[in-house]
Coordinates of C-alpha atoms and ligand atoms in Angstrom, one line a residue:
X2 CA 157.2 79.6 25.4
X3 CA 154.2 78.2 25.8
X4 CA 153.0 76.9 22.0
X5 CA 155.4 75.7 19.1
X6 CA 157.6 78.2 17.3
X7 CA 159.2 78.7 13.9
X8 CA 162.5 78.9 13.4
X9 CA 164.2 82.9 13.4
X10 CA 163.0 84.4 10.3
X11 CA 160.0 83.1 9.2
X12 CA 157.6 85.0 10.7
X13 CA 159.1 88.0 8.8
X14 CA 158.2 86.4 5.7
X15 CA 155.6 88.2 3.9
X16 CA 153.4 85.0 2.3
X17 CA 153.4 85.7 -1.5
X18 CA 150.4 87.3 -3.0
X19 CA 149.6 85.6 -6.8
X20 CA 147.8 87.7 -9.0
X21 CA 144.1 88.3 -9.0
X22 CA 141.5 85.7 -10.9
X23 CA 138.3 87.3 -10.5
X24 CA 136.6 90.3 -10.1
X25 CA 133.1 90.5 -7.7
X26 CA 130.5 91.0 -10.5
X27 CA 132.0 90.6 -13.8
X28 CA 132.1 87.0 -15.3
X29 CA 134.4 87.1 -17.8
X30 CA 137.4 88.5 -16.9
X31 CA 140.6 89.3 -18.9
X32 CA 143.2 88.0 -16.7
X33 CA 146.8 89.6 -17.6
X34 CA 148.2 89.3 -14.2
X35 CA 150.3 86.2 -13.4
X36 CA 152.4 85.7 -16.9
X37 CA 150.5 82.5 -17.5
X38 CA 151.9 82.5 -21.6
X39 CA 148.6 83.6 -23.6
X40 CA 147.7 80.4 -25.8
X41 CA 146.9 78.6 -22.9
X42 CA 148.6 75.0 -22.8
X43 CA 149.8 72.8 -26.3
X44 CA 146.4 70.4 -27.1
X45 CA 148.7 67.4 -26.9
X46 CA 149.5 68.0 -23.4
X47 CA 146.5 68.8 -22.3
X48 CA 146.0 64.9 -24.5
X49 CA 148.6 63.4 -22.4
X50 CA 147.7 64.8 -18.9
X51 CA 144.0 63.5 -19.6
X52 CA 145.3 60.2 -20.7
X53 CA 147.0 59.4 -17.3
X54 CA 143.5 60.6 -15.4
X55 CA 142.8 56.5 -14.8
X56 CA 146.1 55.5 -13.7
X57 CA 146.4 58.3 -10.7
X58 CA 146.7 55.2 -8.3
X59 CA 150.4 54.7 -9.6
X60 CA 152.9 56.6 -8.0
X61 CA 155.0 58.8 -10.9
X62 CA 158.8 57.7 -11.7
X63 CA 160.2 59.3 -9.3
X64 CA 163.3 60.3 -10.9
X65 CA 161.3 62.0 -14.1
X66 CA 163.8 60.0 -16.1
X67 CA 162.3 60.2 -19.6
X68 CA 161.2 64.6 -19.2
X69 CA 164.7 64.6 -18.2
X70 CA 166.1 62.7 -21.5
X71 CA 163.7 64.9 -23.7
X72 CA 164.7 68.1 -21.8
X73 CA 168.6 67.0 -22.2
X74 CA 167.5 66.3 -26.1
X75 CA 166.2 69.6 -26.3
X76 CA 168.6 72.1 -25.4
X77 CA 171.4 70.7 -25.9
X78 CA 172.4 69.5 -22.0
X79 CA 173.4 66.6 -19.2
X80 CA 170.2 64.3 -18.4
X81 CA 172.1 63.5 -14.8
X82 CA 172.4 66.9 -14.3
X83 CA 168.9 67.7 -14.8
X84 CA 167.0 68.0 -11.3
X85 CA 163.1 68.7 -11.8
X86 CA 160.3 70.3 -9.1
X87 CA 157.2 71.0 -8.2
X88 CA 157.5 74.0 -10.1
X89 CA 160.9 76.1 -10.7
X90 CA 159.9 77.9 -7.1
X91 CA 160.4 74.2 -5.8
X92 CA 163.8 73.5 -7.2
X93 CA 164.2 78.1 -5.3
X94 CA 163.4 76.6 -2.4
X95 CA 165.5 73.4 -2.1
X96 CA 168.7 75.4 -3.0
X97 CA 168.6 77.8 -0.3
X98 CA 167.5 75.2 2.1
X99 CA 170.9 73.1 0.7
X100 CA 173.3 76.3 0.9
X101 CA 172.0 78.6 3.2
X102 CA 171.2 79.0 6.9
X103 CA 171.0 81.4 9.9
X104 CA 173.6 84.2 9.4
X105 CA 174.3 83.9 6.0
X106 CA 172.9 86.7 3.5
X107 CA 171.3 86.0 0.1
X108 CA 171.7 88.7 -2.7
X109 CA 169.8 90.0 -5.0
X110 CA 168.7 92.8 -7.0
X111 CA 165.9 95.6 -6.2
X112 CA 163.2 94.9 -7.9
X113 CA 164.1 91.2 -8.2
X114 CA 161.5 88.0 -7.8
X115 CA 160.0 87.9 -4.4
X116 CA 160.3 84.3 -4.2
X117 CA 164.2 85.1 -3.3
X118 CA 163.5 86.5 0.2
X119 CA 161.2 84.2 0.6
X120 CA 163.4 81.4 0.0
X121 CA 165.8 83.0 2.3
X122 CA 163.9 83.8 5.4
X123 CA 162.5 80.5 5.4
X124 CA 165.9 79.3 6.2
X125 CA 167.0 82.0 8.0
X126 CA 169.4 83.6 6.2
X127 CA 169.4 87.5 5.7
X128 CA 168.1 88.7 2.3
X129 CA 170.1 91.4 0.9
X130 CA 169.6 93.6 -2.3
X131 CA 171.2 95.2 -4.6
X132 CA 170.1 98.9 -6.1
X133 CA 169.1 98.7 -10.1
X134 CA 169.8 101.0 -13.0
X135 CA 167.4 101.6 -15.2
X136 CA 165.1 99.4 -14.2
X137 CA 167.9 96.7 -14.8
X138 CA 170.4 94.5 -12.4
X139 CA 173.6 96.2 -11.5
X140 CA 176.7 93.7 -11.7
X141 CA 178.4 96.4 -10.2
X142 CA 175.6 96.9 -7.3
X143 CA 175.7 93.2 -6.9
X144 CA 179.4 92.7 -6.8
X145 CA 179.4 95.5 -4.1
X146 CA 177.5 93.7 -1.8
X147 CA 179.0 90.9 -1.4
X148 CA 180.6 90.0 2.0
X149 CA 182.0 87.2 3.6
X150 CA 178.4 85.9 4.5
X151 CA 177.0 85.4 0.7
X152 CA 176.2 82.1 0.2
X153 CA 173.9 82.5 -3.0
X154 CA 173.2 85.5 -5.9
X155 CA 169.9 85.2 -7.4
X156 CA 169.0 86.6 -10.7
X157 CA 166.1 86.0 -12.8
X158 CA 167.4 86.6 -16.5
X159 CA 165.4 88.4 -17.7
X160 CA 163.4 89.7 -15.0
X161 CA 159.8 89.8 -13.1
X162 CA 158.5 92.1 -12.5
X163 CA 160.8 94.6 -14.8
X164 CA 160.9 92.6 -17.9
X165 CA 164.7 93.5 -18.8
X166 CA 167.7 91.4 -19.4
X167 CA 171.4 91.0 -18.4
X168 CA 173.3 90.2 -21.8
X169 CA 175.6 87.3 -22.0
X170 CA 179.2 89.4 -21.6
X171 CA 177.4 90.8 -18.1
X172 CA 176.1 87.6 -16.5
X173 CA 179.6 86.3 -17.3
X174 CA 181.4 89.3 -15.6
X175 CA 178.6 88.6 -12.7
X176 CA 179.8 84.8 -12.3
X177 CA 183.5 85.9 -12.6
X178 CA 183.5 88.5 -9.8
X179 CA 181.9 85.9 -7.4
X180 CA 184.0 84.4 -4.8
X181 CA 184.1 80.4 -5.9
X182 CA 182.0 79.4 -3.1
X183 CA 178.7 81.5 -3.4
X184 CA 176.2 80.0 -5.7
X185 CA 174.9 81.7 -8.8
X186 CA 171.3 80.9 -9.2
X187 CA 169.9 81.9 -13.1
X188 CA 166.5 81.9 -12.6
X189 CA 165.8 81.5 -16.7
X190 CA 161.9 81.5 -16.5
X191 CA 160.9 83.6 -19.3
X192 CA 164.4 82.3 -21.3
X193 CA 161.9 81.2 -24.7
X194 CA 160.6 84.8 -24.8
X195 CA 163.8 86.6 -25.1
X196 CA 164.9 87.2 -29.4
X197 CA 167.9 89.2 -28.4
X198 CA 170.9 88.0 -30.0
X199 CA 173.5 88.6 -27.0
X200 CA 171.2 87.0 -24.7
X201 CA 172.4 83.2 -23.0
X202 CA 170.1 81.6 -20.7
X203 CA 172.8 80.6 -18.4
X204 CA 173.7 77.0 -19.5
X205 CA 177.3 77.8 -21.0
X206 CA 178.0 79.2 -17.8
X207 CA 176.8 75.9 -15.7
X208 CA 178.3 74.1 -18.0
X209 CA 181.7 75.6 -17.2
X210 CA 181.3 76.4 -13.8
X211 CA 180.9 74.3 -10.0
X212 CA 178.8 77.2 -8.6
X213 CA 175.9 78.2 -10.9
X214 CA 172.1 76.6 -11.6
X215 CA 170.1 77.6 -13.9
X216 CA 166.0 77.7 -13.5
X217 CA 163.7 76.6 -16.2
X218 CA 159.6 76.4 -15.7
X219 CA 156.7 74.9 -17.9
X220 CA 154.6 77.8 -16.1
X221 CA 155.2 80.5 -19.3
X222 CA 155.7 79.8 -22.4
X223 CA 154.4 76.6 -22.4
X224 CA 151.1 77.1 -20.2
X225 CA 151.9 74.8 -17.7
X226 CA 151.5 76.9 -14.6
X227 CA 148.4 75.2 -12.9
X228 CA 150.4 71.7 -13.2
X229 CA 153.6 72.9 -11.4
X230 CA 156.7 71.5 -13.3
X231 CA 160.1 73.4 -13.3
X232 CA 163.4 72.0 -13.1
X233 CA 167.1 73.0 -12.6
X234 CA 170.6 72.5 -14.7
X235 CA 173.2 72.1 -12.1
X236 CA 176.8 71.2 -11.7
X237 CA 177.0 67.5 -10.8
X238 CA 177.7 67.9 -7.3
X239 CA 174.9 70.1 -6.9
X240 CA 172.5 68.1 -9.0
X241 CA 173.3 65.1 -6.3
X242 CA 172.5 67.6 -3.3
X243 CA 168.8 68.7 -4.4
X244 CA 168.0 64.8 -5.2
X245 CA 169.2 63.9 -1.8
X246 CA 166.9 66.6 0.0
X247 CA 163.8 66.8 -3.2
X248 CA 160.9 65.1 -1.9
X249 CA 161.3 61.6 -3.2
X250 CA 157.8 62.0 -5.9
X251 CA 158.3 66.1 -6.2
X252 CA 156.8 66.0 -9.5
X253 CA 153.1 64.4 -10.0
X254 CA 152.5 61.6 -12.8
X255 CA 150.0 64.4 -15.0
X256 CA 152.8 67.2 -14.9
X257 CA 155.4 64.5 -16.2
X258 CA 152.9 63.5 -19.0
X259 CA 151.7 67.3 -20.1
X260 CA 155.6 67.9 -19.7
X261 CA 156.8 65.4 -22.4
X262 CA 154.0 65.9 -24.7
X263 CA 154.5 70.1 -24.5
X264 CA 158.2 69.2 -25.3
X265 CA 157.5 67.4 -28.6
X266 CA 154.9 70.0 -29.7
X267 CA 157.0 72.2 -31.6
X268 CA 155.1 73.5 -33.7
X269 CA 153.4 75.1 -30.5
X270 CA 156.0 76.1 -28.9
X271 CA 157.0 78.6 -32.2
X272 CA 153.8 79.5 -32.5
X273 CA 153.7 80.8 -28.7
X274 CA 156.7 82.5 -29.4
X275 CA 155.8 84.3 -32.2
X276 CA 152.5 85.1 -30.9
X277 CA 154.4 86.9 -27.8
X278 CA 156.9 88.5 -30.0
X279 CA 155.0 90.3 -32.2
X280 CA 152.3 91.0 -29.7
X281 CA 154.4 92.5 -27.2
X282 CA 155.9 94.9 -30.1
X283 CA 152.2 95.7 -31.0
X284 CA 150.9 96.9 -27.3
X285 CA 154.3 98.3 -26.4
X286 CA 154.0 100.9 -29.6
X287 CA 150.6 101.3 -29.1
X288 CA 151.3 102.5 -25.7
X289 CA 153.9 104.4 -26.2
X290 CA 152.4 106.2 -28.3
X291 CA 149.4 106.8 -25.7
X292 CA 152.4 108.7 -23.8
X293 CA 153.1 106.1 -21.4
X294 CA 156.8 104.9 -20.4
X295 CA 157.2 101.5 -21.4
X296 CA 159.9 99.7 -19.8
X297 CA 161.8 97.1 -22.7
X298 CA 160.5 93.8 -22.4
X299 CA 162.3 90.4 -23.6
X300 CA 159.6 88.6 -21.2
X301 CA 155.7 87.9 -21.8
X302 CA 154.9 91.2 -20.0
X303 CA 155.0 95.0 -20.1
X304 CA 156.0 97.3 -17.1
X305 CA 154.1 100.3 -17.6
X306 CA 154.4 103.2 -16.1
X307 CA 151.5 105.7 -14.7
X308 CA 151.3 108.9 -13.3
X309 CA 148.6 107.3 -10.8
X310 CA 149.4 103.5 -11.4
X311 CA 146.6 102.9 -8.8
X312 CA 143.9 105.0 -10.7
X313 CA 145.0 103.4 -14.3
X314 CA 144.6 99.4 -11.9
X315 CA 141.4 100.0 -10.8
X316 CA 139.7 101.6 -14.4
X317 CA 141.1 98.7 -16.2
X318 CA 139.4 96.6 -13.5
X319 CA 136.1 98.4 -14.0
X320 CA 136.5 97.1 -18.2
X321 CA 137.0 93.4 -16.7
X322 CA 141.0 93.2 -17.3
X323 CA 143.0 92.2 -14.1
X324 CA 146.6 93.4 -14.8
X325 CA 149.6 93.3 -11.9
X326 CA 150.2 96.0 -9.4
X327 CA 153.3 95.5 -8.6
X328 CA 154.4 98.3 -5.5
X329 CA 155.4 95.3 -3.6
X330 CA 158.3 95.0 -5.9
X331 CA 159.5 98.4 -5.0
X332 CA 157.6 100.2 -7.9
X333 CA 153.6 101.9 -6.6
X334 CA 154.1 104.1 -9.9
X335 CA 153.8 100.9 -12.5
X336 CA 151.7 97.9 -13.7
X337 CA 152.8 94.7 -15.0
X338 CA 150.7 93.5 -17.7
X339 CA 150.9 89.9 -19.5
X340 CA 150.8 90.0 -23.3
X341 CA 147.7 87.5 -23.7
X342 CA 145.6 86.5 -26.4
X343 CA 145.1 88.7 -29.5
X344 CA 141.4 90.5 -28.1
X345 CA 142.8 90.5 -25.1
X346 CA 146.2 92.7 -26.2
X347 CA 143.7 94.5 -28.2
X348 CA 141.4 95.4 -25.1
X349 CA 143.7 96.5 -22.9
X350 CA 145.4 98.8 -25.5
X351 CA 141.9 100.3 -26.2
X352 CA 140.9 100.6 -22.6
X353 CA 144.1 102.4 -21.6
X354 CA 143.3 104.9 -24.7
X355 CA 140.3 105.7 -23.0
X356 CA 141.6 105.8 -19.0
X357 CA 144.1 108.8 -20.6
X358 CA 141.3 110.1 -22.9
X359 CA 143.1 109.6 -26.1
Ligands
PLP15 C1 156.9 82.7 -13.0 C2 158.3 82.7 -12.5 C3 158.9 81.5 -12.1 C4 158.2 80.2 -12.3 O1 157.7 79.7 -11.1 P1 157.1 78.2 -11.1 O2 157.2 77.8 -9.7 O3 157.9 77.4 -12.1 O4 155.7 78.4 -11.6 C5 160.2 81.6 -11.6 N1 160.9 82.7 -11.6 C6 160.3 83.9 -12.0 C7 161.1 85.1 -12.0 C8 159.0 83.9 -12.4 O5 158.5 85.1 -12.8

């Protein structure tokens, strides 16, 4: 060897590929490809993150003490159990670095989040999925491929990019058919979207449990992406290992502020939820009824269907809208489109009436 190399596995990691911003020669683009929660961020957090602009000389507390009070107020949880990132793809990333390692497997299903892999290679374990029916996690898949070498199970509930849900009776019968020492990670991301009523975002089973996390981000419902906050509800044990191995100031002082100040805004908060839910009723009919298979969605997004997926991407992007393409998920026949503002729901509907000639 004559120059530095990697470690095994990590240069078969395919970097991840965010959606698309811009299109060459259209300026105002209608961007539905990245989930990004359609209102935009709550005014008072934008406030707050302004309002710490002249103090970016101090270093943040690095132990996010008072978003971890508020968070605990919130939904009911643990503050000391509470471990915040960079983002929930930090928090990803710091688990399978703490359980994981060369010659271990990581499951998950199908068409699952491609951070997973990701997370794996990069510290040399061996990613392993798990086939989906219906567009939907398998426990039974899962269960089935679980060997002597699983060290963690990775579900996002509900999913990207499918947009569909494991209810509460199935994650449990997931966690239960685990051996005690693989990890269940709940990746909870799009958790304020879901109205089902046998739906749980994972915290009962944390709660109960010494071998399941859940995943919460700021980067959907709340608008929060471009800031990076996430955090992660863990059995104390595990809450102890991630804040030995975090980086010691993981979360900047303006995502702390914006964080708090989104938290309080309730009135926000419903508002974004509302908008979603009855939007994402409105385009799903409205496609439908254009003849095109719309997978059921308790997320901020649509999987849609096409007979020539790549045909349906590129006329959209000829009317200015940027949606997802998503065959690197396993699925060249669909698109993935977020439910965004109210014109912007409205546009793609009509657009997509026209690309069928309806
Ligand atoms: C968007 C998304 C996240 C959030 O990632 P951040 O790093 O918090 O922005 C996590 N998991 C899934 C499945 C997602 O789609």
């Amino acid at each position: 060897m004559t120059s530095p190399q990697p470690k095994p596995g990590i240069l078969d990691i395919e970097a991840y590929v965010g959606g698309v911003s811009k299109l060459p020669g259209i300026e105002r683009v209608i961007k539905l490809s990245s989930n990004e929660g359609a209102l935009g961020p709550s005014p008072r957090a934008v406030e707050a993150y302004r309002a710490v602009g002249p103090d970016m000389h101090r270093y943040p507390d690095g132990h996010a003490t008072h978003l971890r009070d508020l968070l605990a107020e919130r939904w009911g949880l643990e503050a000391d159990r509470i471990v915040c990132g960079n983002g929930s793809d930090d928090v990803l990333q710091l688990l399978a670095r703490a359980y994981c390692g060369q010659g271990d497997e990581v499951l998950y299903s199908e068409h699952g989040f491609l951070v997973y892999p990701i997370a794996a290679k990069s510290c040399g374990a061996t990613p392993v999925t798990a086939p989906e029916t219906d567009l939907t996690a398998s426990v039974d898949a899962l269960l089935a491929r679980v060997t002597e070498r699983t060290r963690i199970v990775f579900i996002a509930n509900p999913n990207n990019p499918t947009g569909t849900y494991l209810p509460a009776d199935e994650m449990r019968r997931l966690h239960a058919g685990l051996p005690k020492d693989v990890l269940l990670v709940i990746d909870a991301a799009y958790a304020e979207f879901v109205d089902a009523n046998d739906y749980e975002d994972g915290s009962a089973l944390v709660k109960a449990h010494d071998n399941v996390v859940m995943t919460r981000t700021f980067s959907k419902i709340f608008g929060m992406g471009g800031l990076r906050l996430g955090w992660a509800y863990c059995p104390p044990a595990i809450a102890d290992v991630l804040n030995r191995i975090r980086g010691p100031f993981n979360v900047a002082a303006p995502a702390l502020a914006a964080g708090e100040a989104a938290l309080a805004d309730r009135d926000f908060f419903d508002l974004a939820r509302r908008h979603n839910i009855y939007w994402r009723g409105w385009l799903a009919e409205e496609l439908t009824r254009l003849g095109l298979d719309v997978t059921p969605s308790a997320t901020n997004f649509l999987l849609v269907k096409f007979a020539d997926a790549r045909a349906a991407d590129a006329f959209l992007r000829s009317r200015g809208i940027i949606v997802r393409a998503v065959a690197s998920y396993g699925l060249p026949h669909h698109l993935r489109i977020t439910i965004g503002r109210e014109d912007e729901v409205r546009a793609v509907a009509e657009a997509l009436a026209e690309f069928l000639g309806a």
